[in-house]
Amino acid sequence: MLNTLTLTAFCVSALCALASARTQLTDGTAGKIIEGPGFTTMGALQWQSSGVLWDGCTDSAAHPINISTCFALQLSADPTKNLQDDSSDSPRQRIEFLTAGAADGTSWSYQWKYYLSSQTGTTNHFFHLMQILTRGGSGGPVITLNAAAGKVAIQDTVRGCPAAGCPSIALNEFTDRTTTHSMTVTYGPSGSVKYTVKDSATSKTLLTYSATGSMGTESTSLKFGTYRLAVAGMTVSLAAVGDFSEKKL
Ligand SMILES: *[C@@H]1O[C@H](CO)[C@@H](O)[C@H](O)[C@H]1NC(C)=O
């Protein structure tokens, strides 16, 4: 997926027109985060990107991406490229989609699809594929789906995972397949979350996690995409996301 070779091979079929019609939204050279057109244009989502972001995905015959409204996300293996802040001593690359900040006590259900290419490796540093991000208090992630050290794992910053035994799967059980992510969440100090990741083709549950208690304060959003510390030795990151829906409960 997503590389020039695959694209060229794919262009023998009628789908070539579709593949080449995709639109580049950011080219990764700004050295800062570019923001998308906002919640009015993008429905319930906004995007932020310091990497290479496309509206439209290039499929591959070996591992087709089953996402209809699809965005392709690419981050460079070069830790000096696609950075959200060129001058930071904690260099980070970020392409994320996010929901509008929600108030405490509100409940939502979300669904989205996610595809991570097996060309994407992990390091021992953070690489968030999903986060519940709060802006109140000291701010930061509450729950994350993190890819590190060859695993994809839930982390619960508030309740102390992984010490408490958060679920994880091997990276290669997550890559090269479309996954369906479902979440029901109530934000705020008396909150709750139920999050499930399934293989879209087989409906097999890959990961599931539930928790009650603090789920952010004041303004909290769901974010998903690729957000990582940029370090020497990392791989390229290739992902696709889309088919997002949200419902206020
Ligand atoms: C693609 O996704 C749809 C649901 O979104 C599912 O019904 C279908 O089985 C999937 N197709 C494949 C080939 O995985």
Short mmCIF file of C-alpha atoms and ligand atoms in Angstrom, two decimals:
data_model
loop_
_atom_site.label_atom_id
_atom_site.label_comp_id
_atom_site.label_asym_id
_atom_site.label_seq_id
_atom_site.Cartn_x
_atom_site.Cartn_y
_atom_site.Cartn_z
CA MET A 1 0.00 0.00 0.00
CA LEU A 2 0.93 3.63 -0.32
CA ASN A 3 4.24 3.25 -2.07
CA THR A 4 5.04 4.15 -5.63
CA LEU A 5 5.75 0.60 -6.76
CA THR A 6 2.39 -0.66 -5.61
CA LEU A 7 0.67 2.35 -7.12
CA THR A 8 2.31 1.74 -10.50
CA ALA A 9 1.42 -1.94 -10.49
CA PHE A 10 -2.13 -1.08 -9.54
CA CYS A 11 -2.53 1.37 -12.41
CA VAL A 12 -3.06 -1.40 -14.93
CA SER A 13 -6.59 -1.69 -13.58
CA ALA A 14 -9.49 0.72 -13.89
CA LEU A 15 -8.93 1.71 -10.28
CA CYS A 16 -5.84 3.65 -11.34
CA ALA A 17 -8.00 6.71 -11.87
CA LEU A 18 -9.28 6.44 -8.31
CA ALA A 19 -5.79 5.96 -6.87
CA SER A 20 -4.26 8.87 -8.74
CA ALA A 21 -7.19 11.13 -7.91
CA ARG A 22 -6.27 11.22 -4.27
CA THR A 23 -5.43 14.63 -2.91
CA GLN A 24 -2.37 15.46 -0.87
CA LEU A 25 -3.42 17.53 2.13
CA THR A 26 0.02 18.04 3.72
CA ASP A 27 3.48 17.25 2.36
CA GLY A 28 5.37 17.03 5.66
CA THR A 29 7.79 19.88 5.00
CA ALA A 30 6.24 22.62 7.17
CA GLY A 31 8.13 21.72 10.35
CA LYS A 32 4.93 22.34 12.27
CA ILE A 33 1.39 21.04 12.61
CA ILE A 34 -0.98 22.00 9.81
CA GLU A 35 -4.65 21.91 10.78
CA GLY A 36 -7.48 20.65 8.60
CA PRO A 37 -10.55 22.62 7.55
CA GLY A 38 -12.34 22.02 10.82
CA PHE A 39 -15.39 20.28 12.15
CA THR A 40 -17.84 21.99 9.81
CA THR A 41 -16.16 20.69 6.64
CA MET A 42 -14.94 17.36 7.99
CA GLY A 43 -18.11 16.34 9.82
CA ALA A 44 -17.29 15.37 13.37
CA LEU A 45 -13.54 15.32 12.79
CA GLN A 46 -10.66 17.77 12.41
CA TRP A 47 -7.13 16.74 11.41
CA GLN A 48 -3.65 17.85 12.46
CA SER A 49 -0.59 16.85 10.46
CA SER A 50 3.14 17.42 10.46
CA GLY A 51 3.57 14.46 8.11
CA VAL A 52 2.37 13.44 4.67
CA LEU A 53 -1.42 13.15 4.60
CA TRP A 54 -3.60 12.15 1.68
CA ASP A 55 -7.36 12.29 1.19
CA GLY A 56 -7.72 8.91 -0.49
CA CYS A 57 -5.84 5.64 -0.06
CA THR A 58 -3.86 3.50 -2.46
CA ASP A 59 -4.82 -0.12 -2.12
CA SER A 60 -2.56 -3.12 -2.39
CA ALA A 61 -3.51 -6.45 -3.87
CA ALA A 62 -1.86 -8.41 -1.05
CA HIS A 63 -3.52 -6.55 1.82
CA PRO A 64 -6.49 -4.53 0.57
CA ILE A 65 -7.64 -1.65 2.73
CA ASN A 66 -11.35 -1.95 3.50
CA ILE A 67 -12.01 1.72 4.29
CA SER A 68 -14.46 3.67 2.10
CA THR A 69 -13.81 7.24 3.21
CA CYS A 70 -10.08 6.77 3.58
CA PHE A 71 -7.11 8.94 4.49
CA ALA A 72 -3.50 7.77 4.06
CA LEU A 73 -0.94 8.77 6.69
CA GLN A 74 2.82 8.66 6.10
CA LEU A 75 5.65 9.55 8.48
CA SER A 76 9.30 9.51 7.50
CA ALA A 77 11.86 7.11 8.98
CA ASP A 78 14.17 10.13 9.20
CA PRO A 79 13.91 11.57 12.74
CA THR A 80 14.66 15.06 11.40
CA LYS A 81 11.66 15.03 9.03
CA ASN A 82 7.89 15.52 9.38
CA LEU A 83 8.39 17.09 12.81
CA GLN A 84 5.69 19.09 14.54
CA ASP A 85 8.34 21.42 16.00
CA ASP A 86 11.77 21.59 14.35
CA SER A 87 13.38 23.20 17.40
CA SER A 88 12.02 20.82 20.07
CA ASP A 89 14.42 18.61 22.00
CA SER A 90 11.60 16.03 22.09
CA PRO A 91 11.07 15.63 18.33
CA ARG A 92 7.61 14.32 17.47
CA GLN A 93 5.83 13.39 14.29
CA ARG A 94 2.05 13.64 14.29
CA ILE A 95 -0.88 12.95 12.00
CA GLU A 96 -4.10 12.70 13.97
CA PHE A 97 -7.83 13.06 13.50
CA LEU A 98 -9.75 14.36 16.48
CA THR A 99 -13.27 15.03 17.70
CA ALA A 100 -14.36 18.39 19.09
CA GLY A 101 -13.59 18.84 22.79
CA ALA A 102 -16.49 17.33 24.74
CA ALA A 103 -17.80 18.43 28.14
CA ASP A 104 -17.76 16.40 31.33
CA GLY A 105 -20.82 14.19 31.75
CA THR A 106 -21.49 13.80 28.03
CA SER A 107 -21.57 10.30 26.51
CA TRP A 108 -20.59 9.32 22.99
CA SER A 109 -20.22 6.29 20.80
CA TYR A 110 -17.59 6.31 18.08
CA GLN A 111 -16.58 3.93 15.35
CA TRP A 112 -13.66 4.17 12.95
CA LYS A 113 -11.43 1.96 10.84
CA TYR A 114 -7.67 1.74 11.02
CA TYR A 115 -5.05 0.02 8.91
CA LEU A 116 -1.36 -0.17 9.82
CA SER A 117 1.10 -1.49 7.25
CA SER A 118 3.62 -4.11 8.40
CA GLN A 119 6.29 -1.81 6.96
CA THR A 120 5.69 0.18 10.15
CA GLY A 121 7.89 -0.93 13.03
CA THR A 122 8.00 0.10 16.66
CA THR A 123 10.68 1.49 18.97
CA ASN A 124 10.77 1.50 22.76
CA HIS A 125 9.27 5.00 22.71
CA PHE A 126 5.67 6.12 22.47
CA PHE A 127 3.73 5.72 19.25
CA HIS A 128 0.05 6.51 19.79
CA LEU A 129 -2.48 5.06 17.37
CA MET A 130 -5.40 6.33 19.48
CA GLN A 131 -5.72 8.55 22.51
CA ILE A 132 -8.41 9.98 24.71
CA LEU A 133 -6.82 13.37 25.23
CA THR A 134 -7.93 15.82 27.90
CA ARG A 135 -7.15 19.51 28.12
CA GLY A 136 -8.34 20.10 31.68
CA GLY A 137 -6.19 19.70 34.78
CA SER A 138 -2.61 18.99 33.80
CA GLY A 139 -3.88 17.73 30.42
CA GLY A 140 -2.58 14.83 28.38
CA PRO A 141 -3.64 11.34 27.40
CA VAL A 142 -6.07 9.34 29.54
CA ILE A 143 -6.33 6.11 27.53
CA THR A 144 -4.09 5.28 24.58
CA LEU A 145 -3.55 2.55 22.04
CA ASN A 146 0.24 2.47 21.86
CA ALA A 147 2.55 0.55 19.52
CA ALA A 148 5.92 -0.09 21.16
CA ALA A 149 8.45 -2.90 21.50
CA GLY A 150 6.68 -5.13 18.98
CA LYS A 151 3.28 -4.90 20.65
CA VAL A 152 0.08 -2.94 20.32
CA ALA A 153 -1.17 -2.24 23.84
CA ILE A 154 -3.79 -0.29 25.72
CA GLN A 155 -2.36 2.17 28.22
CA ASP A 156 -4.43 3.75 30.95
CA THR A 157 -2.49 6.69 32.29
CA VAL A 158 -5.02 7.48 35.03
CA ARG A 159 -5.46 3.96 36.45
CA GLY A 160 -1.87 2.84 36.15
CA CYS A 161 -1.71 0.40 33.29
CA PRO A 162 0.27 -1.51 32.23
CA ALA A 163 1.01 -2.40 35.85
CA ALA A 164 -2.65 -3.34 36.25
CA GLY A 165 -2.47 -5.63 33.23
CA CYS A 166 -3.73 -3.74 30.22
CA PRO A 167 -4.40 -5.88 27.17
CA SER A 168 -1.94 -6.14 24.30
CA ILE A 169 -1.34 -8.12 21.13
CA ALA A 170 1.73 -8.72 19.00
CA LEU A 171 2.26 -6.00 16.38
CA ASN A 172 1.95 -8.52 13.55
CA GLU A 173 -1.53 -9.49 14.76
CA PHE A 174 -2.58 -5.88 14.15
CA THR A 175 -0.76 -4.93 10.91
CA ASP A 176 -1.76 -5.58 7.29
CA ARG A 177 -5.46 -5.79 8.05
CA THR A 178 -8.33 -3.39 8.41
CA THR A 179 -9.42 -3.07 12.02
CA THR A 180 -12.73 -1.73 13.29
CA HIS A 181 -12.54 0.37 16.46
CA SER A 182 -15.64 0.93 18.59
CA MET A 183 -15.74 3.07 21.70
CA THR A 184 -18.43 4.16 24.09
CA VAL A 185 -17.21 6.85 26.46
CA THR A 186 -18.57 9.16 29.15
CA TYR A 187 -16.16 12.04 29.75
CA GLY A 188 -15.46 13.74 33.07
CA PRO A 189 -14.46 12.79 36.63
CA SER A 190 -17.23 10.15 36.86
CA GLY A 191 -16.62 8.72 33.44
CA SER A 192 -16.35 5.37 31.76
CA VAL A 193 -14.95 3.81 28.61
CA LYS A 194 -15.48 0.63 26.67
CA TYR A 195 -13.16 0.16 23.71
CA THR A 196 -12.99 -2.76 21.31
CA VAL A 197 -10.72 -3.43 18.34
CA LYS A 198 -11.83 -6.09 15.87
CA ASP A 199 -10.44 -7.51 12.66
CA SER A 200 -12.88 -6.06 10.09
CA ALA A 201 -12.79 -9.12 7.85
CA THR A 202 -13.31 -11.83 10.48
CA SER A 203 -14.95 -9.81 13.30
CA LYS A 204 -12.45 -11.44 15.65
CA THR A 205 -11.87 -9.27 18.74
CA LEU A 206 -8.21 -8.29 18.90
CA LEU A 207 -8.31 -6.05 21.96
CA THR A 208 -10.93 -4.90 24.41
CA TYR A 209 -10.72 -2.63 27.44
CA SER A 210 -13.19 -1.16 29.92
CA ALA A 211 -12.67 1.24 32.79
CA THR A 212 -14.66 3.56 35.01
CA GLY A 213 -13.61 6.72 36.83
CA SER A 214 -11.80 9.80 35.61
CA MET A 215 -12.08 10.20 31.82
CA GLY A 216 -10.65 13.71 31.48
CA THR A 217 -11.97 17.11 32.56
CA GLU A 218 -13.37 20.24 30.91
CA SER A 219 -12.61 19.39 27.27
CA THR A 220 -11.73 15.90 26.10
CA SER A 221 -11.35 14.48 22.61
CA LEU A 222 -10.85 11.17 20.88
CA LYS A 223 -7.80 11.26 18.60
CA PHE A 224 -6.56 8.57 16.23
CA GLY A 225 -3.79 8.35 13.67
CA THR A 226 -0.01 8.15 14.06
CA TYR A 227 1.79 10.21 16.70
CA ARG A 228 5.26 9.22 17.87
CA LEU A 229 8.56 10.27 19.30
CA ALA A 230 10.99 10.57 16.39
CA VAL A 231 14.15 8.59 17.12
CA ALA A 232 17.08 7.23 15.15
CA GLY A 233 16.47 3.71 13.84
CA MET A 234 12.71 3.99 13.47
CA THR A 235 10.92 2.82 10.32
CA VAL A 236 8.63 4.68 8.00
CA SER A 237 5.05 4.78 9.31
CA LEU A 238 2.29 3.92 6.85
CA ALA A 239 -1.32 3.89 7.99
CA ALA A 240 -4.84 4.49 6.73
CA VAL A 241 -7.86 5.64 8.72
CA GLY A 242 -11.45 6.53 7.99
CA ASP A 243 -15.13 5.52 7.99
CA PHE A 244 -15.59 7.49 11.19
CA SER A 245 -18.97 7.93 12.82
CA GLU A 246 -19.97 9.44 16.13
CA LYS A 247 -23.20 9.58 18.05
CA LYS A 248 -24.00 11.60 21.15
CA LEU A 249 -25.82 9.31 23.57
C1 LIG B 1 -15.32 -4.74 4.53
O1 LIG B 1 -15.98 -4.11 5.60
C2 LIG B 1 -17.36 -4.39 5.68
C3 LIG B 1 -17.97 -3.64 6.83
O2 LIG B 1 -17.52 -2.36 6.94
C4 LIG B 1 -17.56 -5.86 5.88
O3 LIG B 1 -18.95 -6.14 5.88
C5 LIG B 1 -16.88 -6.65 4.78
O4 LIG B 1 -16.97 -8.01 5.06
C6 LIG B 1 -15.43 -6.25 4.66
N1 LIG B 1 -14.84 -6.91 3.52
C7 LIG B 1 -13.70 -7.60 3.61
C8 LIG B 1 -13.22 -8.22 2.35
O5 LIG B 1 -13.05 -7.70 4.63
#
